[in-house]
Coordinates of C-alpha atoms in Angstrom, one line a residue:
M21 CA -2.2 -1.4 -29.6
V22 CA -0.8 -3.1 -26.5
A23 CA -3.1 -5.0 -23.9
D24 CA -2.5 -4.7 -20.1
T25 CA -0.6 -7.3 -18.4
A26 CA -3.1 -10.0 -17.6
N27 CA -5.2 -7.3 -15.9
E28 CA -2.8 -7.2 -13.0
P29 CA -2.5 -3.9 -11.0
T30 CA 0.4 -1.6 -12.0
P31 CA 3.3 -2.1 -9.3
W32 CA 3.0 1.5 -8.1
R33 CA 4.7 0.5 -4.8
R34 CA 7.8 -0.6 -6.6
I35 CA 7.9 2.5 -8.8
L36 CA 7.5 4.6 -5.7
L37 CA 10.4 2.8 -3.9
V38 CA 12.8 3.2 -6.9
W39 CA 11.8 6.9 -7.0
L40 CA 12.5 7.2 -3.3
G41 CA 15.9 5.5 -3.8
I42 CA 17.1 7.6 -6.7
S43 CA 15.7 10.8 -4.9
V44 CA 17.9 10.0 -1.8
L45 CA 20.9 9.5 -4.0
L46 CA 20.3 12.8 -5.8
L47 CA 20.0 14.6 -2.6
A48 CA 23.1 13.0 -1.3
I49 CA 25.1 13.7 -4.5
N50 CA 23.9 17.3 -4.7
W51 CA 23.8 18.2 -1.0
R52 CA 26.6 20.9 -1.4
S53 CA 24.9 22.6 -4.3
I54 CA 21.7 22.4 -2.4
A55 CA 23.2 23.9 0.8
E56 CA 25.0 26.7 -1.3
S57 CA 21.9 27.3 -3.6
R58 CA 24.2 26.6 -6.6
F59 CA 21.8 26.3 -9.5
L60 CA 22.8 24.3 -12.5
D61 CA 22.0 26.9 -15.0
P62 CA 21.2 30.7 -15.0
D63 CA 17.9 29.7 -16.5
D64 CA 16.9 28.2 -13.2
M65 CA 17.8 31.3 -11.3
L66 CA 15.7 33.4 -13.6
R67 CA 12.9 30.9 -13.4
L68 CA 13.0 31.3 -9.6
V69 CA 12.9 35.1 -10.1
Q70 CA 9.9 34.9 -12.5
V71 CA 7.9 32.8 -9.9
R72 CA 8.7 35.0 -7.0
D73 CA 7.5 38.0 -9.1
L74 CA 4.3 36.1 -9.8
I75 CA 3.6 35.3 -6.2
G76 CA 4.7 38.9 -5.3
G77 CA 1.8 40.4 -7.3
Q78 CA 3.1 40.6 -11.0
G79 CA 0.2 39.9 -13.3
W80 CA -0.5 36.3 -14.6
F81 CA -0.2 37.5 -18.2
D82 CA 2.5 40.0 -17.5
L83 CA 5.7 38.2 -18.7
H84 CA 7.9 41.2 -18.7
Q85 CA 11.2 40.7 -16.7
Y86 CA 11.7 44.2 -15.1
R87 CA 15.0 43.4 -13.7
I88 CA 16.6 42.8 -17.1
D89 CA 17.2 46.2 -19.0
P90 CA 14.7 48.3 -16.9
A91 CA 14.2 50.8 -19.5
A92 CA 12.9 48.2 -22.1
S93 CA 11.8 45.3 -19.7
P94 CA 11.9 42.4 -22.3
V95 CA 9.0 40.0 -22.5
M96 CA 10.1 36.6 -21.3
H97 CA 8.7 33.9 -23.6
W98 CA 8.6 31.5 -20.8
S99 CA 5.4 29.5 -20.1
R100 CA 3.4 29.9 -16.9
I101 CA 2.7 26.1 -17.1
V102 CA 6.2 25.5 -15.6
D103 CA 5.7 28.2 -13.0
V104 CA 2.5 26.7 -11.6
P105 CA 3.9 23.6 -9.7
I106 CA 6.9 25.8 -8.4
A107 CA 4.5 28.6 -7.2
L108 CA 2.1 26.1 -5.6
A109 CA 5.0 24.4 -3.7
M110 CA 6.2 27.9 -2.5
L111 CA 2.8 28.9 -1.4
L112 CA 2.3 25.6 0.5
L113 CA 5.8 25.7 2.2
R114 CA 6.2 29.4 3.1
P115 CA 3.7 29.3 5.9
L116 CA 5.5 26.3 7.4
F117 CA 9.2 27.2 6.9
G118 CA 9.1 31.0 6.1
P119 CA 9.6 32.6 2.6
E120 CA 13.4 32.0 2.2
L121 CA 13.6 28.3 3.5
G122 CA 10.1 27.5 1.9
D123 CA 11.2 28.6 -1.5
H124 CA 14.6 26.7 -1.1
I125 CA 12.7 23.5 -0.2
A126 CA 10.3 24.0 -3.1
V127 CA 13.1 24.2 -5.8
V128 CA 14.5 21.1 -4.4
L129 CA 11.2 19.0 -4.3
V130 CA 9.5 20.1 -7.6
P131 CA 12.2 18.5 -9.9
L132 CA 12.0 15.3 -7.8
F133 CA 8.2 15.5 -8.2
T134 CA 8.8 15.7 -12.0
L135 CA 11.0 12.7 -11.7
L136 CA 8.1 10.8 -10.0
V137 CA 5.7 11.7 -12.7
L138 CA 8.3 10.4 -15.3
M139 CA 8.9 7.2 -13.5
A140 CA 5.2 6.6 -13.2
V141 CA 4.6 6.9 -17.0
A142 CA 7.7 4.8 -17.8
G143 CA 7.0 2.2 -15.2
R144 CA 3.4 1.9 -16.5
M145 CA 4.5 1.5 -20.0
A146 CA 7.1 -1.1 -19.2
F147 CA 4.5 -3.1 -17.1
R148 CA 2.1 -3.2 -19.9
L149 CA 4.7 -4.4 -22.4
F150 CA 6.6 -6.7 -20.1
D151 CA 6.1 -7.4 -16.3
R152 CA 6.7 -6.1 -12.9
E153 CA 10.4 -6.7 -12.8
V154 CA 11.0 -5.0 -16.2
A155 CA 8.8 -1.9 -14.9
T156 CA 11.2 -1.8 -11.9
F157 CA 14.3 -1.8 -14.1
A158 CA 12.8 0.7 -16.5
C159 CA 12.4 3.1 -13.6
L160 CA 16.0 2.2 -12.4
S161 CA 17.3 2.9 -15.9
I162 CA 16.1 6.5 -15.6
G163 CA 18.2 6.8 -12.4
F164 CA 21.3 5.7 -14.4
S165 CA 20.9 8.1 -17.3
P166 CA 23.1 11.2 -16.6
L167 CA 21.7 13.3 -19.3
L168 CA 18.2 12.7 -18.2
L169 CA 18.9 13.1 -14.4
M170 CA 20.6 16.4 -15.2
Q171 CA 17.2 17.8 -16.1
L172 CA 15.5 16.3 -13.0
Q173 CA 18.0 17.0 -10.1
P174 CA 17.3 19.2 -7.2
L175 CA 17.3 23.0 -8.1
R176 CA 16.8 22.2 -11.8
I177 CA 13.4 24.0 -12.1
D178 CA 13.6 25.0 -15.7
H179 CA 11.4 23.5 -18.3
H180 CA 13.3 20.6 -19.8
G181 CA 12.1 18.0 -17.2
W182 CA 8.4 18.7 -18.0
Q183 CA 9.1 18.4 -21.8
I184 CA 10.5 15.0 -21.2
V185 CA 7.4 14.0 -19.2
C186 CA 5.1 15.4 -22.1
F187 CA 6.8 13.4 -24.8
L188 CA 6.9 10.1 -22.8
A189 CA 3.1 10.6 -21.9
A190 CA 2.4 11.1 -25.7
T191 CA 4.3 7.9 -26.5
S192 CA 2.4 6.0 -23.9
A193 CA -0.8 7.2 -25.4
L194 CA 0.1 5.6 -28.7
M195 CA -0.3 2.2 -26.9
H196 CA -4.1 2.7 -26.6
R197 CA -6.4 0.5 -28.4
D198 CA -8.9 3.3 -29.4
P199 CA -7.4 5.5 -32.2
R200 CA -9.6 8.5 -31.3
R201 CA -8.9 8.4 -27.6
G202 CA -5.2 7.5 -27.8
G203 CA -4.7 10.2 -30.5
A204 CA -6.4 12.8 -28.4
V205 CA -4.4 12.0 -25.3
A206 CA -1.1 12.1 -27.4
G207 CA -2.2 15.4 -28.9
M208 CA -2.9 17.0 -25.5
A209 CA 0.4 15.8 -24.1
V210 CA 2.4 17.2 -27.0
A211 CA 0.4 20.5 -26.9
I212 CA 1.5 21.1 -23.3
G213 CA 5.0 20.4 -24.3
L214 CA 4.8 22.8 -27.2
S215 CA 3.2 25.4 -25.0
I216 CA 6.1 25.1 -22.7
S217 CA 8.7 25.4 -25.5
L218 CA 8.8 25.0 -29.3
E219 CA 11.7 22.6 -28.9
V220 CA 9.1 20.0 -28.9
L221 CA 8.0 20.7 -32.4
P222 CA 10.3 18.2 -34.1
L223 CA 9.2 15.5 -31.7
A224 CA 5.6 16.3 -32.6
A225 CA 6.4 15.9 -36.3
I226 CA 8.0 12.4 -35.5
I227 CA 4.8 11.4 -33.7
G228 CA 2.7 12.6 -36.7
A229 CA 4.8 10.7 -39.2
V230 CA 4.3 7.5 -37.1
L231 CA 0.6 8.1 -37.0
L232 CA 0.4 8.8 -40.8
L233 CA 2.1 5.4 -41.3
R234 CA -0.5 3.7 -39.1
W235 CA -3.1 5.3 -41.5
L236 CA -1.4 4.1 -44.6
R237 CA -0.8 0.6 -43.1
D238 CA -4.5 0.0 -42.1
P239 CA -7.3 2.3 -42.9
A240 CA -9.1 1.3 -39.7
Q241 CA -6.4 3.1 -37.8
R242 CA -6.8 6.4 -39.9
W243 CA -8.3 8.4 -37.0
W244 CA -5.1 8.3 -35.0
L245 CA -3.6 11.3 -37.0
P246 CA -6.7 13.5 -37.2
S247 CA -7.4 12.9 -33.4
F248 CA -3.8 13.7 -32.6
L249 CA -3.8 16.9 -34.7
L250 CA -7.3 18.2 -33.6
A251 CA -6.3 17.7 -29.9
L252 CA -3.0 19.3 -30.4
A253 CA -4.4 22.4 -32.2
G254 CA -7.3 22.7 -29.7
T255 CA -5.3 22.3 -26.6
I256 CA -2.5 24.6 -27.7
A257 CA -5.0 27.2 -28.5
A258 CA -6.7 26.8 -25.0
L259 CA -3.3 26.9 -23.3
F260 CA -2.4 30.1 -25.3
V261 CA -5.5 31.9 -24.1
A262 CA -5.1 30.6 -20.6
T263 CA -1.4 31.4 -20.1
R264 CA -0.7 34.2 -22.5
G265 CA -4.0 35.9 -22.9
L266 CA -5.1 38.0 -25.9
G267 CA -2.8 41.0 -25.3
D268 CA -0.1 39.9 -27.6
L269 CA -1.2 38.2 -30.9
S270 CA 2.0 38.9 -32.7
A271 CA 3.9 36.2 -34.5
H272 CA 7.0 35.0 -32.5
C273 CA 9.4 32.6 -33.7
D274 CA 10.5 31.1 -30.2
V275 CA 7.1 30.6 -28.7
A276 CA 3.8 29.1 -29.6
S277 CA 1.8 32.0 -31.1
P278 CA -1.4 32.4 -33.0
I279 CA 0.4 31.7 -36.5
H280 CA 1.4 28.3 -35.2
I281 CA -2.1 27.6 -33.9
A282 CA -3.5 28.6 -37.3
F283 CA -1.0 26.2 -39.1
L284 CA -1.9 23.3 -36.8
G285 CA -5.6 24.0 -37.2
I286 CA -5.6 24.0 -40.9
V287 CA -3.7 20.6 -41.0
A288 CA -5.9 19.2 -38.3
V289 CA -9.2 20.1 -39.9
A290 CA -7.9 18.9 -43.4
S291 CA -6.8 15.5 -42.0
A292 CA -10.1 14.9 -40.3
A293 CA -11.9 15.8 -43.6
I294 CA -9.6 13.4 -45.5
A295 CA -10.2 10.6 -42.9
A296 CA -13.9 11.0 -43.3
I297 CA -13.7 9.9 -46.9
P298 CA -13.7 6.1 -47.0
R299 CA -11.6 3.8 -49.1
L300 CA -9.1 6.5 -50.3
P301 CA -5.9 5.1 -52.1
R302 CA -2.7 5.8 -50.3
W303 CA -1.5 8.1 -53.1
A304 CA -4.6 10.3 -52.6
I305 CA -4.2 10.4 -48.9
L306 CA -0.6 11.5 -49.2
A307 CA -1.4 14.0 -51.9
L308 CA -4.2 15.6 -50.0
L309 CA -2.3 15.7 -46.7
G310 CA 0.5 17.1 -48.5
A311 CA -1.5 19.9 -50.1
A312 CA -2.9 20.8 -46.7
G313 CA 0.6 20.9 -45.2
L314 CA 1.8 23.1 -48.1
G315 CA -1.1 25.5 -47.6
G316 CA -0.4 25.7 -43.8
I317 CA 3.3 26.4 -44.6
A318 CA 2.4 29.0 -47.2
L319 CA 0.1 30.9 -44.7
F320 CA 2.9 30.5 -42.0
A321 CA 5.6 31.9 -44.3
H322 CA 3.4 34.8 -45.4
A323 CA 2.3 35.8 -41.9
A324 CA 5.8 35.2 -40.2
P325 CA 8.4 35.5 -42.9
Q326 CA 11.1 35.8 -40.2
C327 CA 10.3 32.4 -38.6
P328 CA 11.0 29.6 -41.3
G329 CA 14.6 29.9 -40.4
G330 CA 14.0 28.6 -37.0
P331 CA 13.5 30.4 -33.5
F332 CA 17.0 31.8 -33.7
G333 CA 17.0 32.6 -37.5
N334 CA 17.1 36.4 -36.9
L335 CA 19.7 36.3 -34.2
D336 CA 22.3 39.1 -34.3
P337 CA 25.6 37.7 -35.8
M338 CA 27.5 38.9 -32.8
V339 CA 25.1 37.4 -30.4
R340 CA 25.2 34.2 -32.4
Q341 CA 29.0 34.0 -32.4
Y342 CA 29.6 34.8 -28.7
W343 CA 26.5 33.2 -27.1
Y344 CA 24.5 30.7 -29.3
N345 CA 27.5 29.0 -30.7
N346 CA 28.8 28.4 -27.3
V347 CA 25.7 26.8 -25.9
L348 CA 26.6 23.2 -26.2
E349 CA 23.2 21.7 -25.6
G350 CA 21.9 23.2 -28.7
R351 CA 24.8 22.2 -30.9
P352 CA 25.2 19.1 -33.0
I353 CA 27.2 16.1 -31.7
W354 CA 30.1 16.6 -34.0
V355 CA 31.1 19.9 -32.4
Q356 CA 30.8 18.5 -28.8
P357 CA 33.8 17.5 -26.7
A358 CA 34.4 13.7 -27.3
A359 CA 34.1 12.9 -23.6
F360 CA 30.7 14.6 -23.4
A361 CA 29.3 13.1 -26.7
F362 CA 30.5 9.4 -26.5
A363 CA 28.3 8.2 -23.6
P364 CA 24.9 9.5 -24.9
A365 CA 25.7 8.4 -28.4
L366 CA 26.5 4.9 -27.2
Q367 CA 23.4 4.7 -25.1
G368 CA 21.3 5.8 -28.1
I369 CA 22.8 3.2 -30.4
I370 CA 22.1 0.4 -27.8
A371 CA 18.6 1.6 -27.3
V372 CA 17.9 1.5 -31.1
A373 CA 19.5 -1.9 -31.5
A374 CA 17.5 -3.3 -28.5
V375 CA 14.2 -2.1 -29.9
F376 CA 15.1 -3.4 -33.4
Q377 CA 15.7 -6.9 -31.7
L378 CA 12.4 -6.6 -30.0
W379 CA 10.7 -5.8 -33.3
R380 CA 12.5 -8.6 -35.1
T381 CA 11.4 -11.2 -32.6
S382 CA 7.8 -10.2 -31.8
Q383 CA 4.7 -11.4 -33.4
G384 CA 1.2 -9.9 -34.1
E385 CA 0.2 -6.6 -32.5
R386 CA 3.5 -6.5 -30.5
R387 CA 5.5 -6.6 -33.7
I388 CA 3.5 -3.6 -35.1
W389 CA 3.9 -1.6 -31.8
W390 CA 7.8 -2.3 -31.6
F391 CA 8.1 -1.2 -35.4
D392 CA 6.3 2.1 -34.5
Y393 CA 8.3 2.5 -31.4
L394 CA 11.5 1.8 -33.4
L395 CA 10.7 4.7 -35.6
L396 CA 10.0 6.9 -32.6
I397 CA 13.2 6.0 -30.9
A398 CA 15.4 6.2 -34.1
G399 CA 13.9 9.5 -35.1
T400 CA 14.5 11.1 -31.7
F401 CA 18.0 9.7 -31.6
C402 CA 18.8 11.3 -35.0
L403 CA 17.3 14.5 -33.7
G404 CA 19.4 14.3 -30.7
L405 CA 22.5 14.0 -32.8

């Protein structure tokens, strides 16, 4: 959809320098927390325990956490995908610094590496759309977004940073000129995010809606959606086998499981079959895709009747009252403290307004891209609210 900037090389040196500057600032700001091993969230500490258990000999497919309720040893629905970079960093650093210091350095560096990957994707996108200067400012803007940096600061080793990277990588893939290739890359990126956590599912739906619009707008673009869905279903199935194995095929509401894969597979195959029929009117495309979606939902609801209410639909009322309702990150903006809600809401409004202006003043393919991006950013902003 968007051409490279005059075939110039991407300013990787600038991106790297911005990352180094922001990383030094993060280390300076968080030095006391780093020195005292004060993690931002209990999930970070539990992630560290899970990775240490893996290195210590716990099976790759064994996700039981034996330190929690030893008599029952609950299964953690946390993806091994997030464990891999942490474990690799620990294994590389332990021989140099010893187990304790090596692990400590690893949990400082891995989030900063995640930040580097995010800046690389964002800088590359901004360079393709504008120029070297804007690519630099795009990376700097990441460093001035408190909510974003909160998920990428030292010691923050839980999964949210990698989810952000996956969604931005999928968005970047939507700039590709080849619908099949771009859709496939976007689908693989979203599949990794979904394998990490089902929190990415609404974002996948927003991308799917944008790709459906491309199909309805121009039949030549119809392979965006089938390629996205086929790659999404295939990659998430492969990652399920690779990271969870075949020992537990039950339907779980809070993690990608075979029933989710079956739903995605039905919709993906149906969309490819529909796209293979040339010159379908728009109403027929919508009707056939709607029928496939309803069929997938019916299968999902039949196989996992406990899940349509969401991953926390079956939460014990007492647990909901005393735990879930007090986890602010999962609560809507109108129950947040005003001091916490105002800044991100204002940032979102400014971002949507800026993209609207870019769409309004652009021409040709650029105008089409900015309209699609406006839908993405407006959809994710409403989801964030």
